[in-house]
mmCIF file of C-alpha atoms in Angstrom:
data_model
loop_
_atom_site.group_PDB
_atom_site.id
_atom_site.type_symbol
_atom_site.label_atom_id
_atom_site.label_comp_id
_atom_site.label_asym_id
_atom_site.label_seq_id
_atom_site.Cartn_x
_atom_site.Cartn_y
_atom_site.Cartn_z
ATOM 1 C CA MET A 264 11.930 -35.738 114.913
ATOM 2 C CA SER A 265 14.671 -33.087 114.935
ATOM 3 C CA PRO A 266 18.356 -33.985 114.449
ATOM 4 C CA GLU A 267 18.992 -33.001 118.053
ATOM 5 C CA GLU A 268 16.372 -35.423 119.298
ATOM 6 C CA LYS A 269 17.707 -38.161 117.028
ATOM 7 C CA ASP A 270 21.221 -37.844 118.482
ATOM 8 C CA GLU A 271 20.159 -38.014 122.115
ATOM 9 C CA PRO A 272 21.488 -41.111 123.946
ATOM 10 C CA HIS A 273 18.947 -43.762 124.889
ATOM 11 C CA PRO A 274 17.663 -43.146 128.433
ATOM 12 C CA LEU A 275 18.575 -46.168 130.530
ATOM 13 C CA THR A 276 15.280 -46.574 132.318
ATOM 14 C CA SER A 277 12.568 -49.201 132.108
ATOM 15 C CA ARG A 278 10.042 -46.459 131.454
ATOM 16 C CA VAL A 279 10.920 -46.112 127.774
ATOM 17 C CA LYS A 280 8.102 -45.591 125.338
ATOM 18 C CA PHE A 281 7.014 -48.675 123.460
ATOM 19 C CA ARG A 282 3.720 -50.171 122.407
ATOM 20 C CA LEU A 283 3.631 -52.917 125.039
ATOM 21 C CA SER A 284 1.220 -52.253 127.907
ATOM 22 C CA ASN A 285 0.394 -54.368 130.925
ATOM 23 C CA ARG A 286 -3.258 -53.742 130.024
ATOM 24 C CA ASP A 287 -2.668 -56.208 127.196
ATOM 25 C CA PHE A 288 -1.580 -58.822 129.736
ATOM 26 C CA ARG A 289 -4.256 -58.429 132.378
ATOM 27 C CA ALA A 290 -4.626 -61.300 134.814
ATOM 28 C CA ARG A 291 -6.555 -62.098 137.944
ATOM 29 C CA ALA A 292 -5.113 -60.255 140.924
ATOM 30 C CA HIS A 293 -5.215 -63.404 143.040
ATOM 31 C CA SER A 294 -3.760 -66.834 142.484
ATOM 32 C CA ASN A 295 -3.967 -69.760 144.877
ATOM 33 C CA PRO A 296 -0.359 -70.898 145.511
ATOM 34 C CA LEU A 297 -1.619 -73.993 147.351
ATOM 35 C CA ASN A 298 -3.019 -75.465 144.147
ATOM 36 C CA ASP A 299 -0.754 -77.501 141.914
ATOM 37 C CA GLY A 300 0.134 -75.785 138.673
ATOM 38 C CA ASN A 301 1.972 -76.733 135.524
ATOM 39 C CA PHE A 302 5.501 -75.527 136.244
ATOM 40 C CA ASN A 303 8.770 -76.561 134.654
ATOM 41 C CA VAL A 304 10.909 -77.006 137.748
ATOM 42 C CA PRO A 305 14.530 -78.178 137.962
ATOM 43 C CA SER A 306 15.149 -80.965 140.444
ATOM 44 C CA ARG A 307 18.035 -78.990 141.990
ATOM 45 C CA PRO A 308 19.797 -75.638 141.417
ATOM 46 C CA PRO A 309 22.988 -76.921 139.711
ATOM 47 C CA GLU A 310 20.862 -78.158 136.806
ATOM 48 C CA ILE A 311 19.983 -74.583 135.836
ATOM 49 C CA ASP A 312 21.983 -72.882 133.108
ATOM 50 C CA TRP A 313 21.174 -69.238 133.851
ATOM 51 C CA ARG A 314 23.162 -68.136 130.810
ATOM 52 C CA LYS A 315 20.250 -69.018 128.532
ATOM 53 C CA TRP A 316 18.225 -66.232 130.177
ATOM 54 C CA PHE A 317 20.868 -63.634 131.023
ATOM 55 C CA ASP A 318 22.633 -61.842 128.157
ATOM 56 C CA LEU A 319 26.075 -61.552 129.729
ATOM 57 C CA GLU A 320 28.343 -61.662 126.680
ATOM 58 C CA HIS A 321 26.986 -58.294 125.530
ATOM 59 C CA ALA A 322 26.563 -56.806 129.011
ATOM 60 C CA ALA A 323 27.735 -53.244 129.611
ATOM 61 C CA SER A 324 29.245 -54.449 132.884
ATOM 62 C CA GLU A 325 32.828 -55.640 132.465
ATOM 63 C CA ASN A 326 32.393 -57.708 135.629
ATOM 64 C CA LEU A 327 29.461 -59.651 134.177
ATOM 65 C CA ARG A 328 31.255 -60.219 130.877
ATOM 66 C CA ALA A 329 34.232 -61.612 132.773
ATOM 67 C CA ARG A 330 31.986 -63.941 134.756
ATOM 68 C CA ALA A 331 30.425 -65.211 131.548
ATOM 69 C CA LEU A 332 33.839 -65.866 129.964
ATOM 70 C CA LYS A 333 35.201 -67.678 133.000
ATOM 71 C CA ASP A 334 32.031 -69.774 133.177
ATOM 72 C CA GLU A 335 32.704 -70.473 136.844
ATOM 73 C CA VAL A 336 30.367 -72.824 138.660
ATOM 74 C CA GLY A 337 27.593 -70.663 140.026
ATOM 75 C CA GLY A 338 29.161 -67.582 138.490
ATOM 76 C CA THR A 339 26.059 -66.711 136.535
ATOM 77 C CA ARG A 340 23.443 -67.413 139.188
ATOM 78 C CA PRO A 341 21.202 -64.523 140.288
ATOM 79 C CA GLU A 342 22.010 -62.676 143.502
ATOM 80 C CA TRP A 343 18.866 -60.547 143.800
ATOM 81 C CA VAL A 344 15.395 -62.136 143.780
ATOM 82 C CA ASP A 345 12.004 -60.428 143.491
ATOM 83 C CA ILE A 346 9.350 -62.710 145.010
ATOM 84 C CA GLY A 347 5.996 -62.308 143.271
ATOM 85 C CA CYS A 348 7.410 -59.805 140.806
ATOM 86 C CA GLY A 349 4.083 -59.022 139.121
ATOM 87 C CA TYR A 350 4.737 -57.074 135.915
ATOM 88 C CA GLY A 351 8.466 -56.838 136.655
ATOM 89 C CA GLY A 352 8.843 -53.090 137.066
ATOM 90 C CA LEU A 353 11.231 -53.185 140.025
ATOM 91 C CA LEU A 354 13.982 -55.260 138.435
ATOM 92 C CA ALA A 355 13.627 -53.533 135.072
ATOM 93 C CA GLU A 356 14.102 -50.218 136.857
ATOM 94 C CA MET A 357 17.110 -51.410 138.897
ATOM 95 C CA SER A 358 18.831 -53.242 136.045
ATOM 96 C CA THR A 359 20.903 -50.343 134.723
ATOM 97 C CA ALA A 360 21.376 -48.743 138.157
ATOM 98 C CA PHE A 361 23.087 -51.905 139.442
ATOM 99 C CA PRO A 362 24.600 -53.463 136.285
ATOM 100 C CA ASP A 363 26.972 -55.794 138.161
ATOM 101 C CA LYS A 364 24.130 -57.692 139.822
ATOM 102 C CA LEU A 365 22.156 -60.569 138.323
ATOM 103 C CA MET A 366 18.457 -60.325 139.155
ATOM 104 C CA VAL A 367 15.525 -62.675 138.676
ATOM 105 C CA GLY A 368 11.818 -62.117 139.244
ATOM 106 C CA LEU A 369 9.544 -65.006 140.215
ATOM 107 C CA GLU A 370 5.828 -64.827 139.389
ATOM 108 C CA ILE A 371 3.110 -67.472 139.667
ATOM 109 C CA ARG A 372 0.699 -65.940 137.111
ATOM 110 C CA ASP A 373 1.232 -66.671 133.454
ATOM 111 C CA ARG A 374 0.034 -63.432 131.810
ATOM 112 C CA PRO A 375 2.132 -61.024 133.912
ATOM 113 C CA LEU A 376 5.133 -63.269 133.328
ATOM 114 C CA GLN A 377 4.602 -63.010 129.567
ATOM 115 C CA PHE A 378 4.578 -59.229 129.910
ATOM 116 C CA CYS A 379 7.828 -59.309 131.897
ATOM 117 C CA GLU A 380 9.574 -61.345 129.226
ATOM 118 C CA GLU A 381 8.327 -59.178 126.375
ATOM 119 C CA ARG A 382 9.314 -55.984 128.175
ATOM 120 C CA ILE A 383 12.861 -57.096 128.942
ATOM 121 C CA LYS A 384 13.378 -58.334 125.372
ATOM 122 C CA LYS A 385 12.164 -54.973 124.071
ATOM 123 C CA LEU A 386 14.424 -53.062 126.458
ATOM 124 C CA ARG A 387 17.448 -55.133 125.424
ATOM 125 C CA LYS A 388 16.700 -54.363 121.795
ATOM 126 C CA GLU A 389 16.285 -50.624 122.389
ATOM 127 C CA ALA A 390 19.374 -50.342 124.621
ATOM 128 C CA PRO A 391 22.009 -52.858 123.408
ATOM 129 C CA GLY A 392 24.307 -53.971 126.207
ATOM 130 C CA SER A 393 21.784 -53.139 128.914
ATOM 131 C CA TYR A 394 19.112 -55.169 130.729
ATOM 132 C CA GLY A 395 20.972 -58.449 130.144
ATOM 133 C CA ASN A 396 21.293 -58.931 133.906
ATOM 134 C CA VAL A 397 17.545 -59.403 134.456
ATOM 135 C CA TRP A 398 15.156 -62.247 133.700
ATOM 136 C CA TYR A 399 11.816 -63.581 134.946
ATOM 137 C CA ILE A 400 10.568 -67.100 135.660
ATOM 138 C CA ARG A 401 7.083 -68.446 136.238
ATOM 139 C CA THR A 402 7.006 -70.687 139.291
ATOM 140 C CA ASN A 403 5.341 -71.264 142.647
ATOM 141 C CA VAL A 404 7.718 -69.859 145.258
ATOM 142 C CA MET A 405 5.842 -71.508 148.115
ATOM 143 C CA LYS A 406 6.684 -74.919 146.675
ATOM 144 C CA PHE A 407 9.769 -74.664 144.508
ATOM 145 C CA LEU A 408 12.069 -71.920 145.825
ATOM 146 C CA VAL A 409 14.872 -74.285 146.845
ATOM 147 C CA ASN A 410 14.772 -75.922 143.423
ATOM 148 C CA PHE A 411 16.166 -72.695 141.953
ATOM 149 C CA PHE A 412 18.580 -71.349 144.574
ATOM 150 C CA GLU A 413 21.389 -72.966 146.517
ATOM 151 C CA LYS A 414 21.969 -72.442 150.193
ATOM 152 C CA GLY A 415 23.248 -68.953 151.013
ATOM 153 C CA SER A 416 23.317 -67.794 147.380
ATOM 154 C CA VAL A 417 20.873 -64.829 147.497
ATOM 155 C CA GLU A 418 22.022 -61.373 148.622
ATOM 156 C CA LYS A 419 18.748 -59.447 148.386
ATOM 157 C CA MET A 420 15.110 -60.537 148.381
ATOM 158 C CA PHE A 421 12.156 -58.281 147.614
ATOM 159 C CA PHE A 422 8.503 -58.527 148.649
ATOM 160 C CA CYS A 423 6.734 -55.655 146.912
ATOM 161 C CA TYR A 424 2.993 -55.282 147.382
ATOM 162 C CA PRO A 425 2.308 -59.000 147.918
ATOM 163 C CA ASP A 426 -1.249 -60.312 147.728
ATOM 164 C CA PRO A 427 -2.806 -59.481 151.135
ATOM 165 C CA HIS A 428 -5.323 -62.380 151.088
ATOM 166 C CA PHE A 429 -7.564 -60.399 153.420
ATOM 167 C CA LYS A 430 -9.851 -63.219 154.560
ATOM 168 C CA LYS A 431 -8.541 -65.018 157.629
ATOM 169 C CA LYS A 432 -9.086 -68.437 156.074
ATOM 170 C CA LYS A 433 -6.751 -67.391 153.237
ATOM 171 C CA HIS A 434 -3.913 -66.153 155.459
ATOM 172 C CA ARG A 435 -2.106 -69.449 154.882
ATOM 173 C CA GLN A 436 -1.726 -68.363 151.252
ATOM 174 C CA ARG A 437 0.294 -65.293 152.237
ATOM 175 C CA ILE A 438 3.808 -65.303 150.847
ATOM 176 C CA VAL A 439 5.384 -64.767 154.284
ATOM 177 C CA SER A 440 4.894 -67.275 157.103
ATOM 178 C CA MET A 441 7.156 -68.816 159.722
ATOM 179 C CA GLN A 442 7.487 -71.935 157.602
ATOM 180 C CA LEU A 443 8.347 -70.011 154.448
ATOM 181 C CA LEU A 444 10.797 -67.793 156.338
ATOM 182 C CA ALA A 445 12.818 -70.929 157.083
ATOM 183 C CA GLU A 446 13.125 -71.532 153.327
ATOM 184 C CA TYR A 447 13.954 -67.902 152.625
ATOM 185 C CA ALA A 448 16.634 -68.017 155.322
ATOM 186 C CA TYR A 449 18.075 -71.142 153.719
ATOM 187 C CA VAL A 450 18.703 -69.493 150.328
ATOM 188 C CA LEU A 451 19.750 -66.120 151.771
ATOM 189 C CA SER A 452 23.397 -65.499 152.599
ATOM 190 C CA PRO A 453 24.403 -64.221 156.056
ATOM 191 C CA SER A 454 23.855 -60.426 156.165
ATOM 192 C CA ALA A 455 21.518 -60.622 153.137
ATOM 193 C CA LEU A 456 18.687 -58.095 153.133
ATOM 194 C CA VAL A 457 14.934 -58.633 152.832
ATOM 195 C CA TYR A 458 12.912 -55.644 151.580
ATOM 196 C CA VAL A 459 9.200 -55.375 152.367
ATOM 197 C CA VAL A 460 6.768 -52.770 151.022
ATOM 198 C CA THR A 461 2.977 -52.743 150.885
ATOM 199 C CA ASP A 462 0.073 -50.313 151.048
ATOM 200 C CA VAL A 463 -1.847 -52.595 153.455
ATOM 201 C CA GLU A 464 -0.925 -51.758 157.053
ATOM 202 C CA GLU A 465 -2.327 -54.995 158.494
ATOM 203 C CA LEU A 466 -0.277 -57.065 156.060
ATOM 204 C CA PHE A 467 2.848 -55.047 156.845
ATOM 205 C CA GLN A 468 2.351 -55.744 160.548
ATOM 206 C CA TRP A 469 1.779 -59.445 159.808
ATOM 207 C CA ILE A 470 5.005 -59.745 157.814
ATOM 208 C CA SER A 471 7.041 -57.618 160.235
ATOM 209 C CA GLU A 472 5.875 -59.602 163.268
ATOM 210 C CA ARG A 473 6.919 -62.893 161.700
ATOM 211 C CA LEU A 474 10.280 -61.615 160.546
ATOM 212 C CA THR A 475 10.917 -60.145 163.992
ATOM 213 C CA LYS A 476 9.969 -63.395 165.734
ATOM 214 C CA HIS A 477 12.195 -65.505 163.505
ATOM 215 C CA PRO A 478 15.642 -66.042 165.090
ATOM 216 C CA LEU A 479 17.483 -65.518 161.788
ATOM 217 C CA PHE A 480 16.141 -62.054 160.944
ATOM 218 C CA ILE A 481 16.489 -58.614 162.493
ATOM 219 C CA GLN A 482 15.007 -55.282 161.425
ATOM 220 C CA VAL A 483 17.580 -52.726 160.284
ATOM 221 C CA THR A 484 17.696 -49.202 161.660
ATOM 222 C CA ASP A 485 16.170 -46.119 160.033
ATOM 223 C CA GLU A 486 19.691 -44.806 159.469
ATOM 224 C CA GLU A 487 20.642 -47.947 157.526
ATOM 225 C CA ILE A 488 17.488 -47.643 155.423
ATOM 226 C CA ALA A 489 18.296 -44.009 154.638
ATOM 227 C CA ASN A 490 21.784 -44.993 153.460
ATOM 228 C CA ASP A 491 20.667 -48.016 151.430
ATOM 229 C CA PRO A 492 20.803 -47.172 147.699
ATOM 230 C CA VAL A 493 18.222 -49.836 146.830
ATOM 231 C CA SER A 494 15.566 -48.546 149.238
ATOM 232 C CA THR A 495 14.275 -45.766 147.024
ATOM 233 C CA TYR A 496 13.726 -48.188 144.140
ATOM 234 C CA VAL A 497 11.742 -50.622 146.268
ATOM 235 C CA ARG A 498 9.727 -47.950 148.041
ATOM 236 C CA ASP A 499 9.148 -45.406 145.285
ATOM 237 C CA ARG A 500 10.038 -46.668 141.787
ATOM 238 C CA THR A 501 7.835 -49.721 141.190
ATOM 239 C CA ASP A 502 4.634 -49.723 139.156
ATOM 240 C CA GLU A 503 2.626 -50.332 142.315
ATOM 241 C CA ALA A 504 4.366 -47.518 144.188
ATOM 242 C CA LEU A 505 3.369 -45.067 141.467
ATOM 243 C CA ARG A 506 -0.214 -46.335 141.678
ATOM 244 C CA VAL A 507 -0.274 -45.816 145.447
ATOM 245 C CA GLU A 508 1.129 -42.299 145.115
ATOM 246 C CA LYS A 509 -1.436 -41.438 142.459
ATOM 247 C CA SER A 510 -4.262 -42.563 144.738
ATOM 248 C CA ARG A 511 -2.633 -40.756 147.714
ATOM 249 C CA GLY A 512 -2.351 -44.025 149.613
ATOM 250 C CA SER A 513 0.176 -44.963 152.300
ATOM 251 C CA LYS A 514 3.299 -47.056 151.822
ATOM 252 C CA TYR A 515 4.659 -49.234 154.624
ATOM 253 C CA PHE A 516 8.304 -50.133 154.160
ATOM 254 C CA SER A 517 11.105 -51.811 156.065
ATOM 255 C CA ILE A 518 14.253 -53.895 155.636
ATOM 256 C CA PHE A 519 15.346 -56.962 157.566
ATOM 257 C CA ARG A 520 18.790 -58.531 157.717
ATOM 258 C CA ARG A 521 19.461 -62.240 157.603
ATOM 259 C CA LEU A 522 21.546 -63.182 160.656
ATOM 260 C CA PRO A 523 24.245 -65.872 160.695
ATOM 261 C CA ASN A 524 23.188 -69.274 161.964
ATOM 262 C CA PRO A 525 23.756 -69.344 165.733
ATOM 263 C CA ASN A 526 25.653 -72.664 165.599
ATOM 264 C CA HIS A 527 28.218 -71.353 163.084
#
């Protein structure tokens, strides 16, 4: 390595070169969320000490360091949530682009979750002060979402390439349904945004129809999507997005806004 190369600053991107590969953490593509699993679940959100997962004292963001020092109630809870985060590429990629935001990925499968944890630990080591605003938790979102998040506490929620469960008899296992939308609406703050991207057109229509029918969600305009700085990360910068582009597949993407409760 030349002296010039040695002096180059560390690139703040999740796509740094290290020996960890998701091939070493392969898992079944499908998991039945209706089955009971062995999950360590808090009985209610206030019991969670998020500081044990986020590295805020050494964060590059002055705002996050201040929140950690003040130790305000709820001050260290995550604001952005990736539902079914897979191998965690989205949040790892957004971590340094949005350093003032605390982000958590939720994944039901054990092996991908192990990869997520190992990757973020490696990134923190290679770029001190960065990536402390991201962590990942293994849980079943369909059963335990409200155990982790208080009412109106989430600003952004991501559904990136969710399991399509193609067979009709398995549609009840899909991560978006009218019943689940009620729970998502509960933890989302008014004006919070829900991002949806998939390469399966039928699934995109399924999710969009249910979000459109729900009284607490509305689809945002194309102009708003174009001006949203997070959109390009969700649509184009995840591991799955790169796979779809490589195979010349199609990506179906939209954003929905959480509306205020009509009785408020």
